[in-house]
Coordinates of C-alpha atoms in Angstrom, one line a residue:
M1 CA 24.6 -10.9 -0.9
A2 CA 23.7 -10.9 2.5
L3 CA 22.3 -14.4 3.2
K4 CA 22.1 -17.4 0.8
K5 CA 20.1 -20.6 1.4
N6 CA 17.1 -21.0 -1.0
G7 CA 17.7 -17.2 -1.8
F8 CA 19.6 -14.1 -0.9
I9 CA 18.9 -10.6 0.1
P10 CA 20.1 -7.7 -1.8
S11 CA 21.2 -5.4 1.2
S12 CA 24.0 -3.0 0.9
A13 CA 24.8 -3.6 4.7
P14 CA 24.8 -7.4 4.7
E15 CA 27.1 -7.7 7.9
E16 CA 24.9 -5.1 9.7
L17 CA 21.7 -7.5 8.6
K18 CA 23.4 -10.6 9.8
K19 CA 24.1 -9.2 13.3
V20 CA 20.5 -7.9 13.6
L21 CA 19.1 -11.2 12.7
V22 CA 21.3 -12.9 15.3
A23 CA 20.4 -10.3 18.0
V24 CA 16.6 -10.9 17.0
A25 CA 17.5 -14.7 17.4
S26 CA 19.0 -14.4 20.5
V27 CA 16.2 -12.4 22.1
W28 CA 14.1 -15.5 21.4
G29 CA 16.6 -18.1 23.0
D30 CA 18.0 -19.1 19.6
T31 CA 21.9 -19.3 19.3
I32 CA 23.2 -18.9 15.4
E33 CA 26.5 -20.5 15.0
D34 CA 26.3 -20.7 11.1
M35 CA 24.7 -18.2 8.7
E36 CA 23.6 -21.3 6.5
E37 CA 21.0 -21.7 9.4
F38 CA 19.1 -18.8 8.0
H39 CA 16.7 -19.8 5.2
V40 CA 15.7 -17.2 3.0
F41 CA 12.5 -17.0 0.7
P42 CA 11.6 -14.1 -1.3
L43 CA 7.8 -13.0 -1.3
K44 CA 6.5 -11.7 -4.3
G45 CA 3.9 -8.8 -5.2
A46 CA 5.9 -6.1 -3.5
M47 CA 6.6 -3.1 -5.8
T48 CA 8.2 -0.3 -3.3
N49 CA 10.3 -2.6 -1.3
E50 CA 11.5 -6.1 -1.5
V51 CA 10.5 -8.1 1.0
F52 CA 11.8 -11.9 2.4
Q53 CA 10.7 -14.5 4.9
I54 CA 13.6 -15.7 7.0
N55 CA 13.4 -19.0 8.8
W56 CA 15.8 -20.8 11.3
P57 CA 15.7 -23.6 13.6
T58 CA 15.0 -23.1 17.1
N59 CA 16.8 -24.4 20.0
H60 CA 13.6 -26.5 20.9
G61 CA 13.3 -29.2 18.5
D62 CA 12.2 -28.9 15.0
L63 CA 10.2 -25.9 15.3
H64 CA 11.1 -22.9 13.1
Q65 CA 11.2 -19.1 13.9
K66 CA 9.9 -16.9 11.1
V67 CA 10.5 -13.1 10.5
L68 CA 9.9 -10.7 7.7
V69 CA 12.9 -8.8 6.4
R70 CA 12.1 -5.6 4.3
V71 CA 14.9 -4.3 2.3
Y72 CA 13.7 -0.6 1.1
G73 CA 13.5 0.3 -2.6
K74 CA 15.8 2.6 -4.1
G75 CA 15.0 6.1 -4.4
V76 CA 11.7 5.7 -2.4
E77 CA 12.5 8.7 -0.3
V78 CA 10.9 10.4 -3.1
F79 CA 7.6 9.1 -2.2
F80 CA 7.6 9.5 1.7
N81 CA 9.9 10.3 4.5
R82 CA 11.2 7.3 5.9
D83 CA 11.4 8.3 9.6
D84 CA 7.7 9.4 9.3
E85 CA 7.0 6.0 7.8
I86 CA 9.0 4.2 10.6
R87 CA 7.2 6.2 13.4
T88 CA 3.9 5.3 11.8
F89 CA 4.8 1.6 11.9
E90 CA 5.9 1.6 15.6
C91 CA 2.7 3.5 16.6
M92 CA 0.6 0.9 14.8
S93 CA 2.5 -1.9 16.4
E94 CA 2.0 -0.3 19.9
L95 CA -1.7 -0.2 18.8
G96 CA -1.8 -3.6 18.2
Q97 CA -2.7 -2.7 14.7
G98 CA 0.1 -4.7 12.9
P99 CA 3.2 -6.4 13.2
R100 CA 6.0 -5.3 15.5
L101 CA 9.2 -3.9 14.5
L102 CA 12.0 -6.3 15.6
G103 CA 15.3 -4.8 14.5
R104 CA 16.5 -2.1 11.9
F105 CA 19.6 -1.9 9.7
S106 CA 20.8 0.5 7.1
D107 CA 18.4 0.1 4.2
G108 CA 15.8 -2.0 5.8
R109 CA 14.0 -3.5 8.8
I110 CA 13.0 -6.9 10.5
E111 CA 9.4 -7.3 11.1
E112 CA 7.3 -9.8 13.1
F113 CA 5.7 -12.5 10.8
I114 CA 2.2 -12.6 11.0
H115 CA 0.9 -15.9 11.1
A116 CA -1.8 -15.2 8.6
R117 CA -2.9 -15.5 5.1
T118 CA -2.3 -12.8 2.7
L119 CA -5.5 -12.1 0.8
S120 CA -5.5 -12.8 -3.4
A121 CA -6.9 -10.4 -5.8
A122 CA -10.0 -13.0 -5.8
D123 CA -10.4 -12.8 -2.1
L124 CA -11.7 -9.0 -2.7
R125 CA -14.8 -10.2 -4.5
V126 CA -16.1 -12.5 -1.6
P127 CA -18.8 -10.7 0.1
E128 CA -18.0 -12.1 3.6
I129 CA -14.2 -11.2 3.2
S130 CA -15.1 -7.6 1.6
S131 CA -17.3 -6.9 4.7
L132 CA -14.6 -7.9 7.0
I133 CA -12.2 -5.3 5.2
G134 CA -14.8 -2.6 4.9
A135 CA -15.1 -2.8 8.9
K136 CA -11.1 -2.8 9.2
L137 CA -10.8 0.0 7.1
R138 CA -13.3 1.8 9.0
E139 CA -11.2 1.1 12.2
F140 CA -7.9 2.1 10.6
N141 CA -9.6 5.5 9.5
N142 CA -10.8 6.3 13.0
L143 CA -7.1 6.0 14.6
D144 CA -6.1 8.9 16.5
M145 CA -2.4 9.1 15.1
P146 CA 0.3 11.5 16.7
G147 CA 1.3 14.7 14.5
P148 CA -0.5 16.9 12.1
K149 CA -3.9 16.0 10.5
N150 CA -3.7 17.8 7.7
V151 CA -4.8 16.3 4.2
L152 CA -1.5 15.2 2.1
L153 CA -3.0 14.2 -0.7
W154 CA -2.9 17.6 -2.8
E155 CA 0.7 18.5 -1.7
R156 CA 1.8 14.8 -2.5
L157 CA 0.4 15.2 -6.0
R158 CA 2.0 18.3 -6.9
T159 CA 5.4 17.1 -5.6
W160 CA 5.4 13.8 -7.2
L161 CA 4.4 15.8 -10.4
S162 CA 7.8 18.1 -9.9
Q163 CA 9.7 14.7 -9.5
A164 CA 8.1 13.1 -12.4
K165 CA 9.2 15.9 -14.6
R166 CA 12.7 15.6 -13.3
F167 CA 12.9 12.2 -14.4
C168 CA 11.0 12.0 -17.5
S169 CA 12.6 12.9 -21.0
P170 CA 10.7 15.5 -23.1
S171 CA 9.1 12.8 -25.1
T172 CA 8.0 11.0 -21.9
A173 CA 6.4 14.1 -20.3
K174 CA 4.7 15.0 -23.6
E175 CA 3.2 11.5 -23.7
F176 CA 1.7 11.7 -20.3
G177 CA 0.7 15.4 -20.5
L178 CA 2.7 16.3 -17.6
D179 CA 3.1 19.9 -18.6
G180 CA -0.9 20.0 -18.1
L181 CA -1.3 18.1 -14.9
E182 CA -0.8 21.0 -12.5
E183 CA -4.0 22.7 -13.6
E184 CA -5.7 19.2 -13.7
I185 CA -4.8 18.7 -10.0
S186 CA -6.1 22.4 -9.3
I187 CA -9.3 21.4 -10.8
L188 CA -9.8 18.5 -8.7
E189 CA -8.7 19.9 -5.6
K190 CA -11.5 22.7 -6.1
E191 CA -13.9 20.2 -7.3
L192 CA -13.4 17.5 -4.7
T193 CA -13.0 19.7 -1.6
Q194 CA -16.4 21.4 -1.9
G195 CA -18.8 20.9 1.1
Y196 CA -18.2 18.4 4.1
Q197 CA -15.5 15.8 4.1
E198 CA -14.7 13.5 6.7
I199 CA -11.0 13.3 7.2
G200 CA -9.1 10.3 8.6
F201 CA -5.9 8.5 8.7
C202 CA -5.9 6.6 5.5
H203 CA -3.9 3.7 4.4
N204 CA -3.9 5.1 0.9
D205 CA -2.5 1.8 -0.6
L206 CA -5.1 -1.0 0.2
Q207 CA -4.6 -3.6 -2.2
Y208 CA -5.0 -7.4 -1.6
G209 CA -1.2 -7.9 -0.9
N210 CA -1.6 -5.3 2.1
I211 CA -4.4 -7.1 3.9
M212 CA -3.9 -10.4 5.9
M213 CA -6.6 -12.6 7.3
D214 CA -6.2 -15.3 10.2
E215 CA -8.2 -18.2 8.8
E216 CA -9.4 -19.4 12.3
T217 CA -10.4 -15.9 13.8
R218 CA -11.2 -14.1 10.5
V219 CA -9.4 -11.2 11.9
I220 CA -8.2 -8.9 9.3
T221 CA -4.7 -6.9 9.6
L222 CA -3.6 -4.3 7.2
I223 CA 0.2 -4.0 6.8
D224 CA 2.4 -1.7 4.8
Y225 CA 1.9 1.7 5.9
E226 CA 4.4 3.6 3.5
Y227 CA 1.9 5.8 2.0
A228 CA -0.6 6.3 5.1
S229 CA -1.5 9.7 5.9
Y230 CA -4.6 11.7 7.0
N231 CA -6.7 12.3 3.8
P232 CA -10.4 12.4 2.8
V233 CA -11.9 8.7 3.7
A234 CA -13.6 8.5 0.4
Y235 CA -10.1 8.7 -0.9
D236 CA -9.0 5.6 0.9
L237 CA -12.1 3.8 -0.5
A238 CA -11.5 5.1 -3.8
N239 CA -8.1 3.7 -3.7
H240 CA -9.5 0.2 -2.7
F241 CA -12.0 0.2 -5.5
C242 CA -9.5 0.9 -8.1
E243 CA -6.9 -1.9 -6.7
M244 CA -9.8 -4.4 -7.4
A245 CA -8.8 -4.1 -11.1
A246 CA -5.4 -5.4 -10.5
N247 CA -3.7 -8.9 -9.9
Y248 CA -0.3 -8.4 -9.0
H249 CA 0.5 -12.1 -9.1
S250 CA -0.7 -12.8 -12.8
E251 CA 2.0 -13.3 -15.4
T252 CA 1.4 -9.5 -16.4
P253 CA 1.3 -8.0 -12.9
H254 CA 1.3 -4.3 -14.2
M255 CA -1.7 -4.8 -16.4
L256 CA -4.9 -3.6 -15.1
D257 CA -8.4 -4.7 -15.9
Y258 CA -11.2 -2.3 -15.4
S259 CA -14.0 -4.6 -16.9
I260 CA -13.6 -6.2 -13.3
Y261 CA -14.0 -2.7 -11.4
P262 CA -16.4 -3.4 -8.6
D263 CA -20.1 -2.6 -9.9
L264 CA -22.5 -0.2 -8.0
E265 CA -24.0 -3.0 -5.9
E266 CA -20.5 -4.1 -4.8
R267 CA -19.2 -0.8 -3.9
R268 CA -22.5 0.1 -2.1
R269 CA -22.2 -3.2 0.1
F270 CA -18.6 -2.3 1.0
I271 CA -19.5 1.0 2.1
S272 CA -22.5 0.1 4.0
A273 CA -20.0 -2.7 5.9
Y274 CA -17.7 0.1 6.3
L275 CA -20.3 2.8 7.9
V276 CA -22.1 -0.1 9.9
S277 CA -18.9 -1.3 11.7
S278 CA -18.6 2.1 13.6
G279 CA -21.6 0.9 15.7
N280 CA -23.3 4.4 14.9
E281 CA -26.5 4.9 13.0
Y282 CA -26.1 5.7 9.3
S283 CA -28.7 6.8 6.4
D284 CA -29.0 5.6 3.0
A285 CA -28.2 9.3 2.0
K286 CA -25.0 8.9 3.8
V287 CA -23.8 5.7 1.7
E288 CA -25.0 7.4 -1.4
Q289 CA -22.9 10.4 -0.5
L290 CA -19.9 8.5 0.3
L291 CA -20.3 6.3 -2.6
S292 CA -20.4 9.2 -5.2
D293 CA -17.5 11.1 -3.3
A294 CA -15.4 7.8 -3.5
E295 CA -16.0 7.5 -7.5
K296 CA -14.8 11.4 -7.8
Y297 CA -11.7 10.3 -5.8
T298 CA -10.9 7.7 -8.2
L299 CA -9.6 10.4 -10.4
A300 CA -7.0 11.7 -8.0
N301 CA -6.2 8.0 -7.4
H302 CA -5.3 7.6 -11.1
L303 CA -3.0 10.7 -11.0
F304 CA -1.4 9.4 -7.7
W305 CA -0.5 6.2 -8.9
G306 CA 0.1 7.2 -12.3
L307 CA 2.8 9.8 -11.3
W308 CA 4.1 6.8 -8.9
G309 CA 4.6 4.6 -11.9
I310 CA 6.4 6.8 -13.9
I311 CA 8.7 8.0 -10.8
S312 CA 9.1 4.5 -10.2
G313 CA 10.1 3.4 -13.7
H314 CA 13.0 5.8 -13.4
L315 CA 14.0 4.4 -10.0
N316 CA 13.2 1.0 -8.9
K317 CA 14.6 -2.3 -10.2
I318 CA 12.0 -4.4 -9.3
D319 CA 10.8 -6.6 -12.2
F320 CA 7.4 -4.7 -12.8
N321 CA 6.5 -2.5 -15.8
Y322 CA 6.1 0.9 -14.2
L323 CA 5.6 2.9 -17.2
E324 CA 2.8 0.8 -18.7
Y325 CA 1.1 0.5 -15.3
A326 CA 1.4 4.5 -15.3
R327 CA 0.1 4.8 -19.0
Q328 CA -3.2 2.8 -17.9
R329 CA -3.8 5.0 -14.8
F330 CA -3.7 8.2 -17.1
Q331 CA -5.8 6.6 -19.6
Q332 CA -8.5 5.7 -17.1
Y333 CA -8.4 9.4 -15.8
W334 CA -9.2 10.8 -19.1
L335 CA -11.5 8.2 -19.9
T336 CA -13.7 8.5 -16.7
K337 CA -13.0 12.2 -16.0
P338 CA -16.3 13.4 -18.0
L339 CA -18.5 10.9 -15.8
H340 CA -17.3 12.0 -12.4
L341 CA -16.6 15.9 -12.9
S342 CA -19.6 18.4 -13.5
S343 CA -17.4 20.3 -15.9

């Protein structure tokens, strides 16, 4: 137990965390003499890491400083390279796209607390907010990030499939049809990579909890880049549309409701806002093509998060029914595959 005041942080390096927090406070001119000065508030909705808001009184009266502490989930190195993720985070900070990195400890980091509102599931359905998100996603996809610009989707799917097989019991592997997924991934890759595809730097996890909005300026900030990589931009759009079936702050956060998946007009409006924001002219044909491509990429997205759910169910201790979540993603894959593939 690292700190205790209204909550605690389950870090494996509590003394190191305390030292880093004290150092961050001192940079801002605040002297922490008693660890009880730190107030800890857990933030809900995270499914890969555990996230906390830390407050402490400043040396300037009744004002309080705030930071965000992120404790990395157990075994998440299966999903991504943490060093690469840190480099992405630092690069995003330098580009003014996200919070600043304030400090690191062995199993987590301290980030700038953004004074904006985290969106809710309902916010994604508000046309004005949806258009702002579309414009911001276009800006994100157009970022010129350092390093290789190769599509990571297919390699990641195959790696995660291998990991899922390693963790699963034979009965679970049979239930999810893991032995046949290598062929499914190959079918998708062949079908979805025909013809021209725009490749961009994709967030790959654009659910409402990773979107913040300043209520006064209406500026949108995208956060949490663990899964970010270069991919077809149609995949990033597909991921966002699929996330609109989720509400991670309900009493059953693992349950998905595909009856509220965005309809054709809602998706078309989002893609139009996405394209027009770049300032270039676009045609109705471009909108329709991206709309069609995004729908096909929902299949890859179901496999992506389905495999993630299986692996997380064996590794992660966060209170979330990962296996049931995975089950729903696979069910949706098999249900919609005939609608999106020609054969």
